[in-house]
């Protein structure tokens, strides 16, 4: 009899532990989501009251003058990200195609390994590298240097997603193409890569979303510029650097501009992320 | 795992394996080879880039390396006016804030990962994972803005007074509550590493074979006992890898930290005090470095950060890929 009660106590204790741990894990989840909710809430509320038409059409106002906007920084961000994409996307896609279609062996291992390492290098270090590589020899900050820095950051992301996505293309498609006598390199470009387009685009969108929000690699490459300028050989304003400068300044007007910039940036990056991930997921669902 | 890929050539394979198609089209052979070399060159570019970064940082930090030698790493006087530079306060700040981030972030991340992998229903797990991953997508400068105007007042008004009352007798939590400082930086870094650690750890747990779980259940284990006895031990290497991956992110994170840490190069016990990290120093002082020695000292700190993140990432990838073979998102 006593054995039975001991064991039922024991079972009860084990059940209680089980339930307690389940609640602890749920609590952890809530703790993880709380800051996200807070950030989204504050940026939306404070940003929405600060985003005006002027924000998209006017140049920054001098200190003390209310109003003004960030049209130069918006244009600058688009330009620098476009330049980064022109560098990062082709290199990433062709490198990824190599890894998936050719890259066995030691060399392929090294490429994968260094791509992962490059992905983990802090963005500020990439900024210092581009500073030493481009800004020092040309003797001034430039939009070009900023674009190259962002391009370098995009390469590892695009390379690894392209590799994975191209790998998913069924072998039968390639074999059908070979059977028709189409050379390997044409098959790669017109059959394999084209079939994987949706997946590769997903990777590109994620990479663009990531560099769109980057500040650190632009601080001393693209620098900043209070005026309207689209010249790539000159310092250029970007939304992230502008946001940073406004956020740490002591003026309320500038803080409002910072929240507005945060809302615009956050909307862009989240839309790109959601689009990329839903597209990627749908592709996977079809593949299975 | 890369070795598997090396062993089994990709479907379709290079033209060497397809003598049928290639034999009839000898002329396309040359084009194929050219194309393969072009692709290989682009892949090679990645290796060149990583070595190039290390090389150019080492070259550019030459003056500082020559003048201070290795003592740069353990002297703490940072005085641009007299051209004396020691990186210790920055290294200290980087390590302390990263350690704080892991201390706060790892238990939460593991809880999240366990919940998503083992406890929630499939449908809600997909949605919740998606939400957690969105947190990783928020630009760090926006988290910094939120840190200045939301987190700092909260830390100054509630967190630090409460910690001071409960643990004020330890040097770690003594002194006035500033808000900005090491503690705030640690909290914001924790927020940034949670999505990374939890999503990689979740992938690792999902890769644990089902029969491991069933074996535990067959022994009469409760769900928690199954997780402790089967999932966590099996995935241990990968989970440690996930944590190290988070550490890599925390070490190099720049903007959000710069905006909340207070940027003062000092080594003090109290976490309520302002500090400085390597990345924050680069962000703040790089474009105003007046002398070439100052600039090369900053670049040498970038080199230190580069080496740290290289080691940390290499270790993490190795551990994670032992368990899951999929691509690990940043």
Coordinates of C-alpha atoms in Angstrom, one line a residue, chain A residues 14-15 17-18 21-22 24-26 28-29 31-33 35-36 38-40 42-43 46 90-91 94-95 97-105 107 109-126 128-129 131-132 136 141 152 155 157 159-161 163-164 167 169-171 174-175 178-179 181-186 188-189 209-210 213-216 219-220 223 240 243-244 247-248 255 258-259 261-263 265-266 269-270 273-274 277-278 281, chain B residues 2-3 5-6 8 10-15 18 21 25 28 31-33 35-36 38-47 49-54 56-57 60 107-112 114-116 119 126 128 130-135 137-143 145-146 148-150 191 194 219-225 248-249 251-255 258-259 263 279 282-284 286-287 295 298-299 302-303 305-306 309-310 313-314 317-318 325-330:
Chain A
X14 CA 7.0 14.5 -12.3
X15 CA 3.8 15.7 -13.8
X17 CA 7.7 19.5 -13.2
X18 CA 6.5 18.7 -16.7
X21 CA 8.6 23.6 -17.6
X22 CA 5.9 24.0 -20.2
X24 CA 8.4 28.4 -18.3
X25 CA 9.0 27.8 -22.0
X26 CA 5.8 29.7 -22.9
X28 CA 10.3 32.6 -22.5
X29 CA 8.4 32.9 -25.7
X31 CA 9.6 37.5 -23.1
X32 CA 11.1 37.2 -26.6
X33 CA 8.1 38.6 -28.3
X35 CA 10.4 43.7 -27.2
X36 CA 9.3 43.1 -30.8
X38 CA 7.1 47.3 -28.1
X39 CA 9.4 48.3 -31.0
X40 CA 6.7 47.8 -33.6
X42 CA 6.5 52.7 -30.7
X43 CA 7.8 53.0 -34.2
X46 CA 5.6 57.9 -33.1
X90 CA 25.7 38.8 -59.8
X91 CA 28.7 37.6 -57.8
X94 CA 27.3 32.9 -60.1
X95 CA 29.2 31.8 -57.0
X97 CA 25.7 28.3 -59.1
X98 CA 29.3 27.1 -58.9
X99 CA 28.8 25.7 -55.4
X100 CA 25.7 23.8 -56.4
X101 CA 26.7 22.5 -59.9
X102 CA 30.5 22.1 -59.7
X103 CA 31.7 22.8 -56.2
X104 CA 32.6 19.5 -54.7
X105 CA 35.9 18.9 -53.1
X107 CA 37.8 24.2 -53.0
X109 CA 34.3 23.5 -48.9
X110 CA 36.6 26.5 -48.6
X111 CA 34.2 28.7 -50.5
X112 CA 31.3 27.6 -48.3
X113 CA 33.3 28.1 -45.2
X114 CA 34.6 31.6 -46.1
X115 CA 31.1 32.6 -47.2
X116 CA 29.8 31.7 -43.8
X117 CA 32.6 33.5 -42.1
X118 CA 32.1 36.6 -44.3
X119 CA 28.4 36.5 -43.3
X120 CA 29.5 36.6 -39.6
X121 CA 32.0 39.5 -39.9
X122 CA 30.6 42.5 -38.1
X123 CA 29.4 45.1 -40.6
X124 CA 31.5 47.8 -39.0
X125 CA 34.6 45.8 -39.9
X126 CA 33.4 45.7 -43.5
X128 CA 36.7 49.8 -42.0
X129 CA 37.9 47.5 -44.8
X131 CA 37.6 52.7 -45.9
X132 CA 41.1 51.3 -46.3
X136 CA 42.0 56.3 -48.4
X141 CA 34.1 59.6 -48.7
X152 CA 30.3 42.9 -50.0
X155 CA 27.5 38.3 -51.4
X157 CA 23.7 35.7 -48.3
X159 CA 25.6 32.8 -52.6
X160 CA 24.2 30.4 -50.0
X161 CA 20.5 30.8 -50.8
X163 CA 23.2 27.3 -53.8
X164 CA 20.4 25.8 -51.8
X167 CA 20.1 22.3 -55.6
X169 CA 15.9 21.8 -59.2
X170 CA 15.1 18.2 -60.2
X171 CA 17.8 16.4 -62.1
X174 CA 18.7 19.0 -66.6
X175 CA 18.9 15.6 -68.1
X178 CA 21.2 17.4 -72.1
X179 CA 19.2 14.9 -74.1
X181 CA 21.9 18.3 -77.1
X182 CA 21.9 21.6 -75.2
X183 CA 25.4 22.4 -73.8
X184 CA 26.0 22.3 -70.1
X185 CA 26.5 26.0 -69.7
X186 CA 23.3 26.9 -71.6
X188 CA 22.8 26.0 -66.4
X189 CA 21.6 29.5 -67.3
X209 CA 16.3 43.9 -46.8
X210 CA 19.4 43.3 -44.7
X213 CA 18.9 48.8 -42.7
X214 CA 22.6 48.8 -42.4
X215 CA 24.2 51.9 -40.8
X216 CA 27.6 50.9 -39.5
X219 CA 29.3 55.8 -41.5
X220 CA 32.8 56.3 -42.9
X223 CA 29.4 59.4 -44.8
X240 CA 20.0 55.0 -41.7
X243 CA 18.4 58.4 -38.5
X244 CA 21.4 57.8 -36.3
X247 CA 18.4 60.1 -32.8
X248 CA 21.6 61.1 -30.8
X255 CA 13.8 63.1 -33.0
X258 CA 14.2 60.0 -36.7
X259 CA 10.9 58.2 -35.8
X261 CA 12.6 57.5 -40.9
X262 CA 12.4 54.5 -38.6
X263 CA 8.8 53.9 -39.7
X265 CA 12.7 51.9 -43.0
X266 CA 11.0 49.3 -40.8
X269 CA 12.4 45.9 -44.5
X270 CA 9.5 44.0 -42.9
X273 CA 11.1 40.0 -45.4
X274 CA 7.5 38.9 -45.3
X277 CA 9.5 34.3 -46.6
X278 CA 6.0 33.7 -47.8
X281 CA 7.5 28.9 -48.1
Chain B
X2 CA 30.2 19.8 -46.9
X3 CA 31.9 16.4 -47.1
X5 CA 28.4 17.1 -51.0
X6 CA 31.9 16.4 -52.1
X8 CA 28.0 12.8 -54.1
X10 CA 25.3 17.5 -57.7
X11 CA 22.5 16.1 -59.8
X12 CA 23.3 16.6 -63.5
X13 CA 26.9 17.1 -62.7
X14 CA 29.7 18.8 -64.6
X15 CA 30.1 18.0 -68.3
X18 CA 28.0 13.4 -69.3
X21 CA 25.7 14.9 -74.4
X25 CA 29.0 18.6 -79.3
X28 CA 30.5 23.3 -76.9
X31 CA 32.4 27.0 -73.9
X32 CA 31.5 24.7 -71.0
X33 CA 35.0 24.8 -69.7
X35 CA 31.9 28.9 -68.1
X36 CA 33.1 26.6 -65.4
X38 CA 34.1 31.9 -64.8
X39 CA 31.8 30.4 -62.1
X40 CA 34.9 29.2 -60.2
X41 CA 36.4 32.7 -60.4
X42 CA 33.3 34.2 -58.8
X43 CA 33.4 31.6 -56.1
X44 CA 37.1 32.2 -55.5
X45 CA 36.3 35.9 -55.0
X46 CA 34.7 35.1 -51.7
X47 CA 37.9 33.5 -50.4
X49 CA 37.6 38.9 -50.0
X50 CA 37.9 37.3 -46.5
X51 CA 41.7 37.1 -46.8
X52 CA 41.8 40.6 -48.3
X53 CA 39.9 42.0 -45.3
X54 CA 42.3 40.4 -42.9
X56 CA 44.3 45.1 -45.5
X57 CA 43.3 45.6 -41.8
X60 CA 46.6 49.6 -42.2
X107 CA 17.8 30.9 -21.2
X108 CA 15.1 32.8 -23.0
X109 CA 16.2 31.5 -26.4
X110 CA 16.4 27.9 -25.2
X111 CA 12.9 28.2 -23.8
X112 CA 11.6 29.6 -27.1
X114 CA 12.0 24.1 -26.9
X115 CA 8.6 25.5 -27.0
X116 CA 8.6 25.9 -30.8
X119 CA 5.6 21.9 -27.3
X126 CA 5.3 28.1 -38.0
X128 CA 5.5 32.0 -34.0
X130 CA 8.1 33.6 -38.3
X131 CA 7.4 36.4 -35.8
X132 CA 10.6 35.6 -33.9
X133 CA 12.6 35.8 -37.1
X134 CA 11.0 39.2 -37.9
X135 CA 12.7 40.5 -34.8
X137 CA 15.1 41.7 -39.4
X138 CA 14.6 45.0 -37.6
X139 CA 17.5 47.2 -38.4
X140 CA 19.8 47.7 -35.5
X141 CA 19.7 51.5 -35.7
X142 CA 15.9 51.3 -35.1
X143 CA 16.4 49.2 -32.1
X145 CA 16.3 54.6 -31.4
X146 CA 13.9 52.5 -29.4
X148 CA 17.2 55.6 -26.3
X149 CA 13.6 56.6 -25.9
X150 CA 11.9 53.5 -24.4
X191 CA 17.1 41.2 -27.6
X194 CA 17.5 35.8 -29.0
X219 CA 10.4 4.2 -20.9
X220 CA 7.5 6.1 -19.4
X221 CA 9.0 9.6 -19.5
X222 CA 6.9 12.8 -19.3
X223 CA 7.4 15.3 -22.1
X224 CA 9.9 17.3 -20.1
X225 CA 11.9 14.3 -19.2
X248 CA 29.4 36.3 -32.7
X249 CA 26.5 38.7 -33.4
X251 CA 30.5 40.9 -30.2
X252 CA 30.3 42.9 -33.5
X253 CA 26.9 44.6 -33.0
X254 CA 27.4 48.3 -33.5
X255 CA 24.6 50.8 -33.8
X258 CA 26.6 52.8 -29.5
X259 CA 23.3 54.5 -28.8
X263 CA 30.6 55.6 -24.8
X279 CA 32.5 48.4 -32.5
X282 CA 34.9 52.5 -34.4
X283 CA 31.5 54.0 -35.1
X284 CA 32.1 57.1 -33.0
X286 CA 36.7 56.7 -36.9
X287 CA 35.7 59.7 -39.0
X295 CA 43.5 56.0 -37.1
X298 CA 41.3 52.2 -34.4
X299 CA 42.0 49.9 -37.4
X302 CA 38.9 46.4 -36.0
X303 CA 41.5 43.7 -36.7
X305 CA 37.2 42.3 -33.7
X306 CA 37.7 40.6 -37.1
X309 CA 34.4 37.0 -35.1
X310 CA 36.4 34.7 -37.4
X313 CA 32.0 31.9 -36.4
X314 CA 34.3 29.1 -37.5
X317 CA 29.5 26.6 -38.0
X318 CA 31.5 23.5 -37.2
X325 CA 23.2 20.1 -42.7
X326 CA 20.9 22.9 -43.9
X327 CA 22.0 26.5 -44.4
X328 CA 22.0 28.4 -41.2
X329 CA 20.4 31.9 -41.6
X330 CA 22.3 34.7 -40.0

